[in-house]
mmCIF file of C-alpha atoms and ligand atoms in Angstrom:
data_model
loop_
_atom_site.group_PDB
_atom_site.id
_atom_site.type_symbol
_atom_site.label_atom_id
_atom_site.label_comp_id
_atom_site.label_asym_id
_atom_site.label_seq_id
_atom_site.Cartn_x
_atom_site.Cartn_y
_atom_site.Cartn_z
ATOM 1 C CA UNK A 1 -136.461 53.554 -57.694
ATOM 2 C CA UNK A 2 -138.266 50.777 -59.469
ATOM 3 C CA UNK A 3 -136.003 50.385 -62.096
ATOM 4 C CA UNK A 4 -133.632 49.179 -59.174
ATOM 5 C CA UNK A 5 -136.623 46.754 -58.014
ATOM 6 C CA UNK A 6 -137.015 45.736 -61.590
ATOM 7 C CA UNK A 7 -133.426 44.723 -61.713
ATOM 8 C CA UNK A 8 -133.168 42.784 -58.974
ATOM 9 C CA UNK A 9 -136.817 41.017 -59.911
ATOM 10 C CA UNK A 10 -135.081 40.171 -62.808
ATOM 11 C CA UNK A 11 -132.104 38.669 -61.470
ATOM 12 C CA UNK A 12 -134.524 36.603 -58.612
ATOM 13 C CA UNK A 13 -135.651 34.904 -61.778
ATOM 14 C CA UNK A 14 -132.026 34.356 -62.974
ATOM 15 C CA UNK A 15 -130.417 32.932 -59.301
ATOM 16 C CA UNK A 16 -134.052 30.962 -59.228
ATOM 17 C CA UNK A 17 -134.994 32.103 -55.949
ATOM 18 C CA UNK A 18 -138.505 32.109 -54.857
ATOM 19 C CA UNK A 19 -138.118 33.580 -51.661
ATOM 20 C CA UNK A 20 -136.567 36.825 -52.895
ATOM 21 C CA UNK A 21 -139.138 36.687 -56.343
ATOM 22 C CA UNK A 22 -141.953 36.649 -53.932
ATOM 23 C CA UNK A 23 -140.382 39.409 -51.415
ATOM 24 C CA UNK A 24 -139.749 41.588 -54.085
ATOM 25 C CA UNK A 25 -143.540 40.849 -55.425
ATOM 26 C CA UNK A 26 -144.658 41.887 -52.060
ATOM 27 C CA UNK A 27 -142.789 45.001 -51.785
ATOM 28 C CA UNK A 28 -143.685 46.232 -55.311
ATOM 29 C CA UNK A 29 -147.513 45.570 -54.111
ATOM 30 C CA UNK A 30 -146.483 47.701 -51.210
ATOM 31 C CA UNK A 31 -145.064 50.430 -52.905
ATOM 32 C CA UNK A 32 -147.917 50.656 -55.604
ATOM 33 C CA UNK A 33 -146.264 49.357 -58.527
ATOM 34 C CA UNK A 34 -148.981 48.052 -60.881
ATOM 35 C CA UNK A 35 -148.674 43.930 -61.025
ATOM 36 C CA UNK A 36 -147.962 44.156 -65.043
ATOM 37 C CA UNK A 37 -145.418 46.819 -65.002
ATOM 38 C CA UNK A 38 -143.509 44.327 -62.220
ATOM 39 C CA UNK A 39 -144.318 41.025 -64.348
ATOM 40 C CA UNK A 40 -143.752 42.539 -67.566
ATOM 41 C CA UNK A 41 -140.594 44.520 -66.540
ATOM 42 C CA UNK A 42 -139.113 43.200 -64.070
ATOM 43 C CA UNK A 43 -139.847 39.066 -63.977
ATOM 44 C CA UNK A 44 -140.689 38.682 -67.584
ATOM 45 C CA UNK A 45 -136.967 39.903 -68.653
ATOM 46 C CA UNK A 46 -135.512 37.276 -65.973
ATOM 47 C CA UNK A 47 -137.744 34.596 -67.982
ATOM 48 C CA UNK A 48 -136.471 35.763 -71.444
ATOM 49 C CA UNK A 49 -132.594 35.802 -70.214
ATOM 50 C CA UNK A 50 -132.834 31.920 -68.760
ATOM 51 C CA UNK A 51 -134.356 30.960 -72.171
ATOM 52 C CA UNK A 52 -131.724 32.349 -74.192
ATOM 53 C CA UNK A 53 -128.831 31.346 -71.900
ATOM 54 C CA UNK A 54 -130.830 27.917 -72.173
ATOM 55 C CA UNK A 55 -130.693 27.882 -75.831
ATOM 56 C CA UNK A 56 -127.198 28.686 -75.701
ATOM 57 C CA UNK A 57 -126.124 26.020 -73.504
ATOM 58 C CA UNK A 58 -125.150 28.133 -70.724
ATOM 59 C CA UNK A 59 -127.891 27.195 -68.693
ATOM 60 C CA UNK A 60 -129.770 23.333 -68.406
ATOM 61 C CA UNK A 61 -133.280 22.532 -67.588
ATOM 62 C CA UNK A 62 -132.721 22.120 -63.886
ATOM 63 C CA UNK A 63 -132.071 26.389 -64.047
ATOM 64 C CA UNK A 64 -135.355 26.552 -66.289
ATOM 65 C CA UNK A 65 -137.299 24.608 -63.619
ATOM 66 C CA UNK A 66 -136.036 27.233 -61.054
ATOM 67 C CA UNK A 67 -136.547 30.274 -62.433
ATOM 68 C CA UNK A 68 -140.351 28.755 -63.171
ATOM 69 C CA UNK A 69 -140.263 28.472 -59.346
ATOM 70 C CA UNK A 70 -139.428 31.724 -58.812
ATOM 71 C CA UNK A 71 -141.317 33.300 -61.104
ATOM 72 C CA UNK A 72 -144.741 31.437 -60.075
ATOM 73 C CA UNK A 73 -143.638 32.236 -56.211
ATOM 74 C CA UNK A 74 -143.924 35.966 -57.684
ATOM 75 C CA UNK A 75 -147.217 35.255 -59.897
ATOM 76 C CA UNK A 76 -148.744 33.897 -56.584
ATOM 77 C CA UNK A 77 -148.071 37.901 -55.293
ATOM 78 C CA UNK A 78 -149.524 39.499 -58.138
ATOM 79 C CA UNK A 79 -151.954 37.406 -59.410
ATOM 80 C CA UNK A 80 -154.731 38.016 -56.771
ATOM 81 C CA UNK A 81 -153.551 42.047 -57.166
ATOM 82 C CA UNK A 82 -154.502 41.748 -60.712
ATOM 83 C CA UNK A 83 -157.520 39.802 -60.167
ATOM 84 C CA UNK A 84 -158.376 42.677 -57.382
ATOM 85 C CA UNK A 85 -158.315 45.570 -59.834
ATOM 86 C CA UNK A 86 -161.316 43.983 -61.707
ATOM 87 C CA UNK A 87 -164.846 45.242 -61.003
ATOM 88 C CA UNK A 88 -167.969 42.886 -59.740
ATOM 89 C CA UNK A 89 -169.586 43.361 -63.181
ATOM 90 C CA UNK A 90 -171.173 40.567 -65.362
ATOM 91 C CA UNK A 91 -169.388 38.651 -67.474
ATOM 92 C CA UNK A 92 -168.679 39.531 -70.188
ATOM 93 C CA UNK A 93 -168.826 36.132 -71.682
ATOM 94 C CA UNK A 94 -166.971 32.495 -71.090
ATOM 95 C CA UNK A 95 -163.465 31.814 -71.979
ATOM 96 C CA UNK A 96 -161.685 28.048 -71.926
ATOM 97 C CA UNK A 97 -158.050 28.652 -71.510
ATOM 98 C CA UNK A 98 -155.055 25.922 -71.735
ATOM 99 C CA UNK A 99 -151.828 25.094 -73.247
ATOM 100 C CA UNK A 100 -151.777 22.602 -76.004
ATOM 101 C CA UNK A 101 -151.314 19.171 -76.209
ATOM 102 C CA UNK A 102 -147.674 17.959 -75.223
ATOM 103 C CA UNK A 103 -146.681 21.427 -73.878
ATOM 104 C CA UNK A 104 -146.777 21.921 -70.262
ATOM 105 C CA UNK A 105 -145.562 25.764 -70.447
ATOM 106 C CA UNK A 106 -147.968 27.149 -68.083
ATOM 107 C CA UNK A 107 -146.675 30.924 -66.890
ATOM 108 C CA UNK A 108 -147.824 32.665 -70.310
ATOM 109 C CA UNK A 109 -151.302 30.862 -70.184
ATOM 110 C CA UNK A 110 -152.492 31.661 -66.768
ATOM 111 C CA UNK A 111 -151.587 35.594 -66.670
ATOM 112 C CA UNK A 112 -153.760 35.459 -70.041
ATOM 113 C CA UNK A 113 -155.983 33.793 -68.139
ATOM 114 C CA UNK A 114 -155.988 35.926 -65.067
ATOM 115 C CA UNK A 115 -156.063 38.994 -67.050
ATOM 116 C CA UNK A 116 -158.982 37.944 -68.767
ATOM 117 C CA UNK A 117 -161.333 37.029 -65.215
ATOM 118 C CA UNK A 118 -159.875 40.862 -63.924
ATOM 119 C CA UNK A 119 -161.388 42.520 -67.077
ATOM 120 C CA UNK A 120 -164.506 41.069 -66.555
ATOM 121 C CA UNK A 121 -164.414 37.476 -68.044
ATOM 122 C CA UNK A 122 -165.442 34.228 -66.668
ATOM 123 C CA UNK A 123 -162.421 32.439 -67.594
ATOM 124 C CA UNK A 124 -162.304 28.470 -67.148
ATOM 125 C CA UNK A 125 -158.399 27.540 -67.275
ATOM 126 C CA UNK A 126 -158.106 23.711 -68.840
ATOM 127 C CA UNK A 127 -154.406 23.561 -67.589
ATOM 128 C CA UNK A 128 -151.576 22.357 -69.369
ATOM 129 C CA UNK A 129 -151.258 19.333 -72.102
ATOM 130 C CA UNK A 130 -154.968 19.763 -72.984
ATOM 131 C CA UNK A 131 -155.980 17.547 -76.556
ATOM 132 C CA UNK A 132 -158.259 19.157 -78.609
ATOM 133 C CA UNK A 133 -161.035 16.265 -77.840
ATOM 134 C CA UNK A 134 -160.513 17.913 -74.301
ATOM 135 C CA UNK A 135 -161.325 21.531 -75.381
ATOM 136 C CA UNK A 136 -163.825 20.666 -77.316
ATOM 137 C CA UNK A 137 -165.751 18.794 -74.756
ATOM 138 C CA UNK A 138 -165.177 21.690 -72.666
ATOM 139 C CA UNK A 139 -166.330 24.566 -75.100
ATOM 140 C CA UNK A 140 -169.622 22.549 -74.991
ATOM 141 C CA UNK A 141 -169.846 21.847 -71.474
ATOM 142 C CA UNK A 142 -169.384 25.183 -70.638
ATOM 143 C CA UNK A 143 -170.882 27.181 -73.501
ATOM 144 C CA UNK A 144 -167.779 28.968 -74.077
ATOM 145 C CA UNK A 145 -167.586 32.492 -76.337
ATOM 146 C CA UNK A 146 -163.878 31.964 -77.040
ATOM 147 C CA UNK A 147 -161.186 29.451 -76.752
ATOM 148 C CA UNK A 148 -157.495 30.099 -76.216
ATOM 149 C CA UNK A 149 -154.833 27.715 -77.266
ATOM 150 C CA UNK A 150 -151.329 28.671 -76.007
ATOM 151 C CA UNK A 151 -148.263 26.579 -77.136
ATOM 152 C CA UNK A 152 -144.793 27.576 -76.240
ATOM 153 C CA UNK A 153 -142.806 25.073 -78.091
ATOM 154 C CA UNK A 154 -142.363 24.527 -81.886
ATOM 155 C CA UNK A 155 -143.353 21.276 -81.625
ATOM 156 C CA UNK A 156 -146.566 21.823 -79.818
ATOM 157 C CA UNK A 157 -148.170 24.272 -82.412
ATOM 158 C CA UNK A 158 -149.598 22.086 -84.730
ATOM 159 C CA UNK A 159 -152.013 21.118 -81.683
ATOM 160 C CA UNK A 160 -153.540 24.251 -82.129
ATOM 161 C CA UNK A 161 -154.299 23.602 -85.587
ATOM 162 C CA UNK A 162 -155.534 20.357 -84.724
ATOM 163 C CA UNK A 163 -158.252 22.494 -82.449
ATOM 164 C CA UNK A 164 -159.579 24.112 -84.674
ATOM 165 C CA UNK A 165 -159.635 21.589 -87.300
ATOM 166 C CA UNK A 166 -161.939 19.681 -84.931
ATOM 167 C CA UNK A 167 -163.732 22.556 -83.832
ATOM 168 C CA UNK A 168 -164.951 22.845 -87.699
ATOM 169 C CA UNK A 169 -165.226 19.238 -88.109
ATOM 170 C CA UNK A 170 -167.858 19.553 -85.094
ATOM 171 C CA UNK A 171 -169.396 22.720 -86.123
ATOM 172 C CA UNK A 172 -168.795 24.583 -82.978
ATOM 173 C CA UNK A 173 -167.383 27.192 -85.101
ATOM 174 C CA UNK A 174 -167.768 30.162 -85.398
ATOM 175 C CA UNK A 175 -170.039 30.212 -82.195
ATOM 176 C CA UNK A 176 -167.344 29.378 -80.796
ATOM 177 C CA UNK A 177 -163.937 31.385 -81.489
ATOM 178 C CA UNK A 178 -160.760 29.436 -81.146
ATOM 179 C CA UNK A 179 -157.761 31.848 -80.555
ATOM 180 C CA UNK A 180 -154.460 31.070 -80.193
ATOM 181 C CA UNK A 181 -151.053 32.553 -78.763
ATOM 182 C CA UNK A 182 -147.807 31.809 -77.024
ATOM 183 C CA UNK A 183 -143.994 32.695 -77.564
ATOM 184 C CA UNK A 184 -143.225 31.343 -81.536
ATOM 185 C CA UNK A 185 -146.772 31.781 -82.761
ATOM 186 C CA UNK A 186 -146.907 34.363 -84.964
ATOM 187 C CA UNK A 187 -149.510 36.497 -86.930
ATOM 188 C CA UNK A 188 -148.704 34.678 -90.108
ATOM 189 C CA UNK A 189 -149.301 30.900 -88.328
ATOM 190 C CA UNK A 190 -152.566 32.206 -86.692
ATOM 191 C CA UNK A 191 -153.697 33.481 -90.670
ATOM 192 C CA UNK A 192 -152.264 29.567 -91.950
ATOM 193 C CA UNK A 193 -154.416 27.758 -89.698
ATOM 194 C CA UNK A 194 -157.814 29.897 -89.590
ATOM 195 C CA UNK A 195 -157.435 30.949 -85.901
ATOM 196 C CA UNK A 196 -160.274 33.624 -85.405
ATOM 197 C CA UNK A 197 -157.374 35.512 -83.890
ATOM 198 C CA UNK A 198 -153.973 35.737 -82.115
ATOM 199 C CA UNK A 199 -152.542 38.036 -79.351
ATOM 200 C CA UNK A 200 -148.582 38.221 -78.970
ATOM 201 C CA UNK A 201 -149.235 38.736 -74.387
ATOM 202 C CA UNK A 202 -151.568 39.407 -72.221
ATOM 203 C CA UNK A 203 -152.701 43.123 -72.353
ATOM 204 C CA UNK A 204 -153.447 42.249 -76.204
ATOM 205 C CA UNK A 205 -155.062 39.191 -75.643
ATOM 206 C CA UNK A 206 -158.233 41.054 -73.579
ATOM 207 C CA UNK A 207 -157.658 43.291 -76.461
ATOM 208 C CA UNK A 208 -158.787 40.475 -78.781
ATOM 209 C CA UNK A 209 -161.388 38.872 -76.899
ATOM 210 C CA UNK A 210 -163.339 42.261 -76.210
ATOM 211 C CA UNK A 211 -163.023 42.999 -79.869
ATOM 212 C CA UNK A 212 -164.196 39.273 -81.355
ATOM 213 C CA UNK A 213 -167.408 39.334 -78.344
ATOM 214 C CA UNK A 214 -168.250 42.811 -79.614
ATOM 215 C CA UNK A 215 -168.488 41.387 -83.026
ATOM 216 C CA UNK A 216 -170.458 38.594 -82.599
ATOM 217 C CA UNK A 217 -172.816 40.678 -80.401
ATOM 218 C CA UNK A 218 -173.576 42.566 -83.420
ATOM 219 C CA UNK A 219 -173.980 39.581 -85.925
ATOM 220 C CA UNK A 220 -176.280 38.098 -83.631
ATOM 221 C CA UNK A 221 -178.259 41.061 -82.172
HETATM 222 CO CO1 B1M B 301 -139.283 25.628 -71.712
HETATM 223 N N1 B1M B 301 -138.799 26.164 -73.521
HETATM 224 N N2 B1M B 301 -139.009 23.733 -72.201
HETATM 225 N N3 B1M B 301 -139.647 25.254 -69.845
HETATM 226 N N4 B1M B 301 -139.177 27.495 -71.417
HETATM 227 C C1 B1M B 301 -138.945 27.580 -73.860
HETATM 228 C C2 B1M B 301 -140.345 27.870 -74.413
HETATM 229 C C3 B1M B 301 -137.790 27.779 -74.941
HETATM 230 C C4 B1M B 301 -138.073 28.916 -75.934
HETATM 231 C C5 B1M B 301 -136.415 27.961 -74.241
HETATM 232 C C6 B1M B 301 -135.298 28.092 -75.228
HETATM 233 O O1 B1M B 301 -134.788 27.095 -75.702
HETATM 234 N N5 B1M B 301 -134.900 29.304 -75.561
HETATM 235 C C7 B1M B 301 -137.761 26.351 -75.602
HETATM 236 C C8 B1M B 301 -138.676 26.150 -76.802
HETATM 237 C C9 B1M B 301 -137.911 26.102 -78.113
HETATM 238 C C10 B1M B 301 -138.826 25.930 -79.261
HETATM 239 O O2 B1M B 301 -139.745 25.179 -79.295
HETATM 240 N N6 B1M B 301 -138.528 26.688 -80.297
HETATM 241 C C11 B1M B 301 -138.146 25.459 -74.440
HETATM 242 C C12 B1M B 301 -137.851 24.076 -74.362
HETATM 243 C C13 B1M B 301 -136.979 23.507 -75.469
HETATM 244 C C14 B1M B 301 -138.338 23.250 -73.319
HETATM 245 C C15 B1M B 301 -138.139 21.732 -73.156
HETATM 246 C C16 B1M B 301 -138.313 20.905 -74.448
HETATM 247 C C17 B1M B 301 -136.749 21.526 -72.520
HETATM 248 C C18 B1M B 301 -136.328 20.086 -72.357
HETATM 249 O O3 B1M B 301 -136.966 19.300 -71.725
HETATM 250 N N7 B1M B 301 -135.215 19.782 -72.978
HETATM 251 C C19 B1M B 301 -139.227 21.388 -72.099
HETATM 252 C C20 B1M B 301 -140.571 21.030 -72.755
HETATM 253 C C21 B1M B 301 -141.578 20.536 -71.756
HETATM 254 C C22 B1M B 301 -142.963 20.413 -72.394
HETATM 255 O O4 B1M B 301 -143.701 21.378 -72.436
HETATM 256 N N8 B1M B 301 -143.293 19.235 -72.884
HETATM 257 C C23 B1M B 301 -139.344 22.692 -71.387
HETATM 258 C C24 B1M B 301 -139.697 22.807 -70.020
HETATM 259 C C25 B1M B 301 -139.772 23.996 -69.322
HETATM 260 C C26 B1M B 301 -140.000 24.061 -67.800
HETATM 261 C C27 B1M B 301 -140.963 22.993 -67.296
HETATM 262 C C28 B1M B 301 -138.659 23.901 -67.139
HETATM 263 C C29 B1M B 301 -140.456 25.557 -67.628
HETATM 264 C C30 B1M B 301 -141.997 25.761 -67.638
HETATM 265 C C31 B1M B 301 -142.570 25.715 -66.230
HETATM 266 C C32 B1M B 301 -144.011 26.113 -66.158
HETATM 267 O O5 B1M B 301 -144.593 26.773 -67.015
HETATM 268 N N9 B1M B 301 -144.590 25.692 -65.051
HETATM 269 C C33 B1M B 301 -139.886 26.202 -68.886
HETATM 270 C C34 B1M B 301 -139.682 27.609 -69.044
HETATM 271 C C35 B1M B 301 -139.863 28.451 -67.800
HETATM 272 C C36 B1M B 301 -139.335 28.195 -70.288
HETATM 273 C C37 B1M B 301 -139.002 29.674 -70.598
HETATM 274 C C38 B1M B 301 -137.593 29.971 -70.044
HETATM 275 C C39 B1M B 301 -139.967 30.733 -70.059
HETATM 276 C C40 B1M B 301 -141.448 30.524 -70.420
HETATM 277 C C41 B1M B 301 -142.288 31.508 -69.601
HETATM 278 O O6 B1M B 301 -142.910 31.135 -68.626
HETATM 279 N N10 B1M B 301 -142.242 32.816 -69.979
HETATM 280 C C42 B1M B 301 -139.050 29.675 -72.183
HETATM 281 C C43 B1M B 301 -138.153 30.710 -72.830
HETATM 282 C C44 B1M B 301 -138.909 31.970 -73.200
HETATM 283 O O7 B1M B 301 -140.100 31.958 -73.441
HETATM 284 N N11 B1M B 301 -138.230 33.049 -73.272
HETATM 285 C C45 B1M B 301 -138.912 28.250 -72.515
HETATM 286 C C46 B1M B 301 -142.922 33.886 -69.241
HETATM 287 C C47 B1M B 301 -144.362 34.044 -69.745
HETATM 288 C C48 B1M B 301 -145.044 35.201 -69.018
HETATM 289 O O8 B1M B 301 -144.302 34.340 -71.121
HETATM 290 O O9 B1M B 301 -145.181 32.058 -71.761
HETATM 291 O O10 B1M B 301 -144.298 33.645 -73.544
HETATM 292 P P1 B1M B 301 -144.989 33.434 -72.247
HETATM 293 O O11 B1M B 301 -146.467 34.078 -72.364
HETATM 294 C C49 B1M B 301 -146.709 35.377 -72.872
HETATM 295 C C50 B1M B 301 -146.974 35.416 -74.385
HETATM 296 O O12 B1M B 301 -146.346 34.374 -75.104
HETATM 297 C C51 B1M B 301 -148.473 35.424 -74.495
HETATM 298 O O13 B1M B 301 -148.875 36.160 -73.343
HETATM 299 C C52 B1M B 301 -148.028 35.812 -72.242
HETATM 300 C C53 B1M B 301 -147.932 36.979 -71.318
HETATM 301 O O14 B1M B 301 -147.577 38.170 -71.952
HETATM 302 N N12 B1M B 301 -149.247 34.186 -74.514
HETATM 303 C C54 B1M B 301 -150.498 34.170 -75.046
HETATM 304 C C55 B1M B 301 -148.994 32.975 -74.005
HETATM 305 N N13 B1M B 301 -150.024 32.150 -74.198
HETATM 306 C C56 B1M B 301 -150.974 32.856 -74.822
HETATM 307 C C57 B1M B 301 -152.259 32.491 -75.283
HETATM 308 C C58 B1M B 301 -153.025 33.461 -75.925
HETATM 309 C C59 B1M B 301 -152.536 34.750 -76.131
HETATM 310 C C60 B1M B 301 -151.281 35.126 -75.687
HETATM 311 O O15 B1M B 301 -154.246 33.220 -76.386
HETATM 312 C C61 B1M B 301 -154.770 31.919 -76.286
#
C-alpha cells in the first residue's frame, strides 16, 4: 500500500506537480506514514531521478525548478509533522544552519534543519548563499554550539572551507563546531578541510550534533 503512494510521490516530483506532491503529503499524514519514510522514500527518489536525467540532458533547469516546487509543496505537509513529533524539552543547545556561499540549494538544508528543532534543538536557519563573514557574525550573535554548512554544488564547497578557515582565524573554534554536509561532500573533504564533522542526510546529521554536544559537555564539565 505505501509502496504504491511512494511511487506515485515519486513521480509528483518527476511531472513537477505541487498539487498532487502536496495531496499525496496529506494523505500519507492521514494514513500514518512517518514524514521521513515519505520524504526519504517516496519524494527524495523523485529528486535524485530529475538530477540525473538533468545531468544527462534529458531534462533542463526549468524541470529542476519544478520538481523543487513540488517537492517544497510536499515539505510544507511534512515539515510541521516532523516538527510535531518533537517534545517541549530544553534545548539542547543552538545550531546556525545555511547553505554556502553561491549555492542556493535549499531542500537538503532545511529538513537538516527541521530535524534538528524536532529532536530538541534550537536551530537558527541562515538561508541560502550565506558568506562565511555572515555565519560567523551569526555564531556570535547567537552563541551557537554548532554550525552547519551545506553546499550542493562542486563549485560551492570550497565556501565551507572558507568557514572554517575564518572561524579559526577568529578563534571561535572549537567553542564553536563548524560541520558540514550536502550531496558531493564526502567523508574524505570534511577530514581535508578540518570540519569537526560531516553527516551524509538528515537522520545522521542529529546523529552528529548529539554526539559533538555530548562531547564538549564533558570537556567542559
Ligand atoms: Co541543482 N544541481 N542546480 N537545482 N539540483 C544539483 C545539486 C545537481 C547534482 C544536478 C545534476 O546535475 N545532477 C547539480 C550539481 C552538479 C555538481 O556540482 N556536481 C546541480 C546544478 C548543476 C545546478 C545549477 C548550476 C544548474 C544551472 O543553473 N545550470 C543551478 C545552481 C544554482 C545555485 O545554487 N547557484 C541549480 C539550481 C537548482 C534549482 C534552483 C533549480 C533547484 C533547487 C531549488 C531549491 O532548493 N529551492 C535544484 C535542484 C532541485 C537540484 C536537485 C535535482 C535536487 C536537490 C535536492 O533538493 N535534493 C540536485 C540533484 C540531486 O541532488 N540529486 C541538483 C533533495 C534533498 C532532500 O537532498 O539536498 O542532497 P539534499 O540533502 C540531503 C543530504 O545531502 C544531506 O541531508 C539532506 C537530507 O537527507 N545534507 C546535509 C544536505 N545539507 C546538509 C548539511 C549538513 C548535513 C547533511 O550539515 C550541515
Amino acid at each position: 500500500m505505501s509502496e504504491e503512494l511512494f511511487q506515485a510521490m515519486r513521480q509528483s516530483i518527476i511531472d513537477g506537480a505541487p498539487d498532487a506532491a502536496r495531496n499525496l503529503a496529506e494523505t500519507a499524514v492521514q494514513q500514518g506514514i512517518g514524514p521521513l519514510a515519505a520524504i526519504h522514500d517516496g519524494y527524495v527518489p523523485g529528486m535524485s531521478h530529475v538530477g540525473e536525467q538533468f545531468a544527462q540532458r534529458h531534462l533542463f533547469l526549468p524541470d529542476m525548478v519544478a520538481a523543487a516546487e513540488a517537492m517544497k509543496a510536499a515539505m510544507a505537509v511534512l515539515e510541521p509533522e516532523l516538527k510535531r513529533l518533537g517534545t517541549d524539552r530544553p534545548s539542547a543547545g543552538t545550531i546556525v544552519m545555511g547553505t554556502a556561499k553561491g549555492d542556493i540549494h535549499e531542500i537538503g538544508k532545511t529538513l537538516v534543519g527541521t530535524l534538528l528543532g524536532a529532536n530538541g534543538f534550537t536551530v537558527h536557519d541562515l538561508g541560502v548563499d550565506v558568506s562565511a563573514e555572515k555565519f560567523a557574525a551569526a555564531a556570535r550573535e547567537l552563541r551557537a554550539d554548532v554550525v552547519g554548512v551545506s553546499a550542493l554544488l562542486t563549485t560551492t564547497m570550497k565556501w565551507q572551507k572558507s568557514v572554517i578557515e575564518l572561524f579559526d582565524r577568529e578563534g571561535l573554534r572549537p567553542q564553536v563546531r563548524v560541520i558540514i554536509g550536502g550531496a558531493p561532500v564526502t567523508r574524505q573533504w570534511s577530514e581535508e578541510i578540518r570540519a569537526d564533522g560531516f553527516a551524509k542526510d538528515a537522520v545522521s546529521a542529529v546523529g552528529l550534533v548529539q554526539k559533538l554536544l555530548q562531547a564538549k559537555t564533558v570537556e567542559v564539565g
